[in-house]
Coordinates of C-alpha atoms and ligand atoms in Angstrom, one line a residue:
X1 CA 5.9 -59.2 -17.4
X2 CA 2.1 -60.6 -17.4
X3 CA 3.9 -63.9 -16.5
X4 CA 6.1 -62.3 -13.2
X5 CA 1.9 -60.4 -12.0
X6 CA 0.5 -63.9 -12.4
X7 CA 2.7 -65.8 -10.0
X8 CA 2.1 -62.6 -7.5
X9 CA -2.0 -63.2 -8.2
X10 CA -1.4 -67.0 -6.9
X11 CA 0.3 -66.0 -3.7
X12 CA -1.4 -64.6 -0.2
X13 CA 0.0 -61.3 -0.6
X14 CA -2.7 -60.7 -3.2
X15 CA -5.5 -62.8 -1.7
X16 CA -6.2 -64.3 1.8
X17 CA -8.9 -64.0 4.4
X18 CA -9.1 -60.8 5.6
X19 CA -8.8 -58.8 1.9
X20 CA -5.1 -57.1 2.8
X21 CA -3.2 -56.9 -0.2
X22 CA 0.7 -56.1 -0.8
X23 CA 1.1 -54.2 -4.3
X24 CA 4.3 -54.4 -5.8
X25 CA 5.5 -50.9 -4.2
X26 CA 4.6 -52.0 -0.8
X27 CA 7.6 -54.0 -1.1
X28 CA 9.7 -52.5 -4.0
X29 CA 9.6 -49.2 -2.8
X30 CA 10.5 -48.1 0.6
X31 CA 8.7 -45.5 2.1
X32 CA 11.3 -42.9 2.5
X33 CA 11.6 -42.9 -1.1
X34 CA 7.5 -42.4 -1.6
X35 CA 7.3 -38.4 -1.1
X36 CA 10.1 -37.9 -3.5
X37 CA 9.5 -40.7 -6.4
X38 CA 5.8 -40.6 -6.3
X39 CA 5.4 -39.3 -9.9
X40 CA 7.8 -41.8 -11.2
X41 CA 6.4 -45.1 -9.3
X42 CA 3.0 -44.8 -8.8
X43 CA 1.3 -47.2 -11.3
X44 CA 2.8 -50.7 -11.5
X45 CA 4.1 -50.4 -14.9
X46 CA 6.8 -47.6 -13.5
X47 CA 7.5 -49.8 -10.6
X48 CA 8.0 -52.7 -13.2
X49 CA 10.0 -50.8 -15.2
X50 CA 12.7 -49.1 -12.5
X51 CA 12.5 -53.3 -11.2
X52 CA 13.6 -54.7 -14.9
X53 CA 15.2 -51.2 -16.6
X54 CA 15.6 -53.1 -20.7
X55 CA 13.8 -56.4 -20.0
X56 CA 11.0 -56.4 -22.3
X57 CA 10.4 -59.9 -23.3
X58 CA 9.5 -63.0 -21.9
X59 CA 12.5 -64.6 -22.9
X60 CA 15.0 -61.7 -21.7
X61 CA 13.0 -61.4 -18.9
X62 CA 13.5 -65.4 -17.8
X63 CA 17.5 -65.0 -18.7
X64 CA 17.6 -61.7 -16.1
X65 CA 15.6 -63.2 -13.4
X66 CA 18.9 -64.1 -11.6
X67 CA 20.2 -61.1 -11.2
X68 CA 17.1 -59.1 -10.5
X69 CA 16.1 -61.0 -8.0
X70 CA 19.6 -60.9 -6.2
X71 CA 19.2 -57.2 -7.1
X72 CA 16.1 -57.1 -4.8
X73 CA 17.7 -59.5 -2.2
X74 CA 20.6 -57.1 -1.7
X75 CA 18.4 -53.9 -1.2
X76 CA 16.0 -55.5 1.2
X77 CA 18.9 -56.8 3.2
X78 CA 20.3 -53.8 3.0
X79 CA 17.2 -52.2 4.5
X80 CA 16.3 -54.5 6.8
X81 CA 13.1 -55.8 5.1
X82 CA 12.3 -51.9 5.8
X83 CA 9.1 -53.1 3.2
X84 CA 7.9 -56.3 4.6
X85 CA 8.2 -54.6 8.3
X86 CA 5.9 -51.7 7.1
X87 CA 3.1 -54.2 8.0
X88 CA 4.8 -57.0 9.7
X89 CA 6.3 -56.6 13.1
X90 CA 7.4 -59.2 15.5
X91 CA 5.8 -57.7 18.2
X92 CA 2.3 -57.9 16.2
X93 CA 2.9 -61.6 16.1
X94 CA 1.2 -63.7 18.5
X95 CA 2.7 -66.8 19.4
X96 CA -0.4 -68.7 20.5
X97 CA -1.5 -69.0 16.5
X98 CA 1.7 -68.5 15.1
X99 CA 3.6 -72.1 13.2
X100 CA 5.8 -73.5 16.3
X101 CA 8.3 -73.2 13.8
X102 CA 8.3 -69.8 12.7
X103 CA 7.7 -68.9 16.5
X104 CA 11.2 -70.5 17.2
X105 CA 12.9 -68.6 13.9
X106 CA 11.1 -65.1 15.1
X107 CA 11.8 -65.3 18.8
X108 CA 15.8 -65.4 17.9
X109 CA 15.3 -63.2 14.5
X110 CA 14.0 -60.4 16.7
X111 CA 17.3 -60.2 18.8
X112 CA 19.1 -56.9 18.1
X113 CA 22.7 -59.1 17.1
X114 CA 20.3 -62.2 15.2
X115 CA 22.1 -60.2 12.1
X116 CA 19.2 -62.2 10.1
X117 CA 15.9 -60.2 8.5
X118 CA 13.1 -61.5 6.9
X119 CA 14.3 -61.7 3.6
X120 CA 17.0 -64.1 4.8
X121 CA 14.4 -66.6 5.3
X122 CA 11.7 -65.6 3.1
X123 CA 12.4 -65.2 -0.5
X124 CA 10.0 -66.4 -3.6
X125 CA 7.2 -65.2 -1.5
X126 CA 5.6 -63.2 -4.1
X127 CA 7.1 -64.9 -7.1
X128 CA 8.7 -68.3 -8.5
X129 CA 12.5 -68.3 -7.4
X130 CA 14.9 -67.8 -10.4
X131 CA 16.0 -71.4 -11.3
X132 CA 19.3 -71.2 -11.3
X133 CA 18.7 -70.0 -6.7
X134 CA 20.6 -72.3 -4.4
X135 CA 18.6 -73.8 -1.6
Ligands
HEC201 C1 1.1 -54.3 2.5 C2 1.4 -55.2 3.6 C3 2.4 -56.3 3.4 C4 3.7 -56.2 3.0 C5 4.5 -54.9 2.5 C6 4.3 -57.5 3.1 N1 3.4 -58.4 3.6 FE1 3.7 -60.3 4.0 N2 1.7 -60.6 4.3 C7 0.8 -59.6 4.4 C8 -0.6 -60.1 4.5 C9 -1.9 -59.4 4.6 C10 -0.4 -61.6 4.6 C11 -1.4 -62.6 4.8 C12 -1.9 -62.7 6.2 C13 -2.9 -63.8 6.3 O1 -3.9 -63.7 5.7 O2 -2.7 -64.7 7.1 C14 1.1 -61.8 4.5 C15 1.7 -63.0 4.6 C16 3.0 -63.3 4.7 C17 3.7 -64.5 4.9 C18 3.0 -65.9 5.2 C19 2.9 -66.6 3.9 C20 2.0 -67.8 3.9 O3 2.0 -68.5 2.9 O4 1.3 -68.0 4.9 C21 5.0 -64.3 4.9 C22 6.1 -65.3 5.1 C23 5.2 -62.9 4.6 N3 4.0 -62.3 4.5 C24 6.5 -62.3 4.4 C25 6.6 -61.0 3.9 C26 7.9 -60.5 3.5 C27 9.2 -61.2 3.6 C28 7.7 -59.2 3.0 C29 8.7 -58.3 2.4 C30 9.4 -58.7 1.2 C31 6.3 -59.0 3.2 N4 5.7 -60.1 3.7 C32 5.6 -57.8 2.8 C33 1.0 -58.2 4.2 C34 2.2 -57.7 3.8
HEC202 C1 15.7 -67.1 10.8 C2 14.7 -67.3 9.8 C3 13.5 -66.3 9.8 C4 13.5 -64.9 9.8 C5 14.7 -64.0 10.0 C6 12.1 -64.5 9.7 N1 11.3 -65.6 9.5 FE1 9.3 -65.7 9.2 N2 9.3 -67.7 9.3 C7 10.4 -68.5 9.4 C8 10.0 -69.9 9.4 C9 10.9 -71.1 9.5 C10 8.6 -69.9 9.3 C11 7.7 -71.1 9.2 C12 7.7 -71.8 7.9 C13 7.2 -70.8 6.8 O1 6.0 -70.4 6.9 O2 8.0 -70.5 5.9 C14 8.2 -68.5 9.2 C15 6.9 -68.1 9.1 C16 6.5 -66.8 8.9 C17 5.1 -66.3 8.7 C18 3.9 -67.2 8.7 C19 3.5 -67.5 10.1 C20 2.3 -68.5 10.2 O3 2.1 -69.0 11.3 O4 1.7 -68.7 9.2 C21 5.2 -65.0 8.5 C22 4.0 -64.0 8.3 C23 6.6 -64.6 8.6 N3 7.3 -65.7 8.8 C24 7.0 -63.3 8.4 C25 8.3 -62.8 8.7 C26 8.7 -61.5 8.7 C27 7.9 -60.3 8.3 C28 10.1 -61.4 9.1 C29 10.9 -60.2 9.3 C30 10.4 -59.2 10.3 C31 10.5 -62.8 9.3 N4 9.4 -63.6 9.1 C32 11.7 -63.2 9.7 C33 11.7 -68.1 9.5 C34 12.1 -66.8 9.6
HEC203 C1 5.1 -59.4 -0.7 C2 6.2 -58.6 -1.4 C3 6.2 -58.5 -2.9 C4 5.2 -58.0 -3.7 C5 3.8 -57.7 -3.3 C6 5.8 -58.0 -5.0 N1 7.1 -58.4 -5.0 FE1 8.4 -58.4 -6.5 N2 9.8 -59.3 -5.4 C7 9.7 -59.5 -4.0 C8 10.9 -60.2 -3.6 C9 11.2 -60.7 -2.2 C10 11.8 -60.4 -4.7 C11 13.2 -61.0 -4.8 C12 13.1 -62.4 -5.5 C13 12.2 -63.4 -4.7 O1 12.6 -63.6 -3.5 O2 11.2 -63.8 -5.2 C14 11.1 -59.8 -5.8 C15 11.5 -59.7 -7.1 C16 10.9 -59.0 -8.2 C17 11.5 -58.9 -9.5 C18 12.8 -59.4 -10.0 C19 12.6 -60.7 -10.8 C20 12.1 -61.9 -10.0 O3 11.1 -62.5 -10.4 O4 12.7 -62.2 -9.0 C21 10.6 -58.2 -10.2 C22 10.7 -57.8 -11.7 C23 9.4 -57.9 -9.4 N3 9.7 -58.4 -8.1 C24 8.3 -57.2 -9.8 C25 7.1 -57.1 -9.0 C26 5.9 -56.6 -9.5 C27 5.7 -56.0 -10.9 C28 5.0 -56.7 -8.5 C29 3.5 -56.4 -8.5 C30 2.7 -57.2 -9.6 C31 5.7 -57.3 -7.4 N4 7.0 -57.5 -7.7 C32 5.1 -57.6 -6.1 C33 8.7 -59.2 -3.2 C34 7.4 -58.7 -3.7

């Protein structure tokens, strides 16, 4: 567990220029679920413990990564990255400073029939990718 919240404290979602910080409910807990779960996930014990249910070693925790992480995969897929777009938007990109790159990804990502979302292209932002993840 201390091991998963230090790969998060190395990436920008914790710290970058302007102080704007994702916390692990910002994206493991989508907002229409907030009202209702609030009691249960508030701290980020209760949202590490609905993420990982029995895993309470380092060693299970390593031999469940797999299948946790597809876990996660599957639900923001299924919710169209409903998390990550709570603060990024397409249309609050700008393509003047935006990567050439991710400019060319974005401009057909934000078509209505792309079928792709951000997590399609974006996973092991927050932490290491299970080890066993293709490509
Ligand atoms: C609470 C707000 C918040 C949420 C939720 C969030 N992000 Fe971010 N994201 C940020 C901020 C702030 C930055 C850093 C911006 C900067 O300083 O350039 C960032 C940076 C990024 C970057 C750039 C990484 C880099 O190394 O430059 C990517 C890619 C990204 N986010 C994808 C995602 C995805 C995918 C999700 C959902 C799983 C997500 N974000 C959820 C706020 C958020
Ligand atoms: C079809 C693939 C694809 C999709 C879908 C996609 N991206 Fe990207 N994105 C890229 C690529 C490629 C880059 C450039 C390389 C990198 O930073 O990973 C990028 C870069 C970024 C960056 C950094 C931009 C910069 O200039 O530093 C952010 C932030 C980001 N994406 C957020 C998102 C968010 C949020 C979504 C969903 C709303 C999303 N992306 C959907 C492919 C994609
Ligand atoms: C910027 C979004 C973001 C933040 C912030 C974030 N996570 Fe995650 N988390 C993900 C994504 C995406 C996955 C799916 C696996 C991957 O792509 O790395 C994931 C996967 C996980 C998993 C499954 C095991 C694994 O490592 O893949 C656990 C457990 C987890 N997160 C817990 C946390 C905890 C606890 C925090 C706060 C310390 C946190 N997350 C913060 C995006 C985030």
């Amino acid at each position: 567990m201390k091991g998963n919240y230090e790969e998060y404290k190395k990436t920008i979602h914790y710290s970058n220029r302007t102080g704007v910080r994702a916390t692990c409910p910002d994206c493991h807990v989508p907002k229409e679920f907030i009202p209702k779960m609030l009691r249960k996930f508030e701290a980020r014990h209760d949202v590490w413990g609905h993420l990982t249910g029995k895993v309470d070693t380092p060693e299970k925790f390593e031999a469940h990564r797999g299948e946790m992480a597809e876990r996660e995969w599957a639900r923001m897929k299924a919710s169209d990255s409903s998390t990550c777009r709570g603060c990024h938007t397409y249309e609050g990109m700008s393509s003047e400073i935006q990567d050439p790159a991710a400019v060319k990804k974005h401009t057909m990502a934000a078509k209505a029939d792309s079928g792709k979302t951000c997590i399609d292209c974006h996973k092991g932002i927050a932490h290491e990718l299970p080890k066993d993840a293709e490509d």
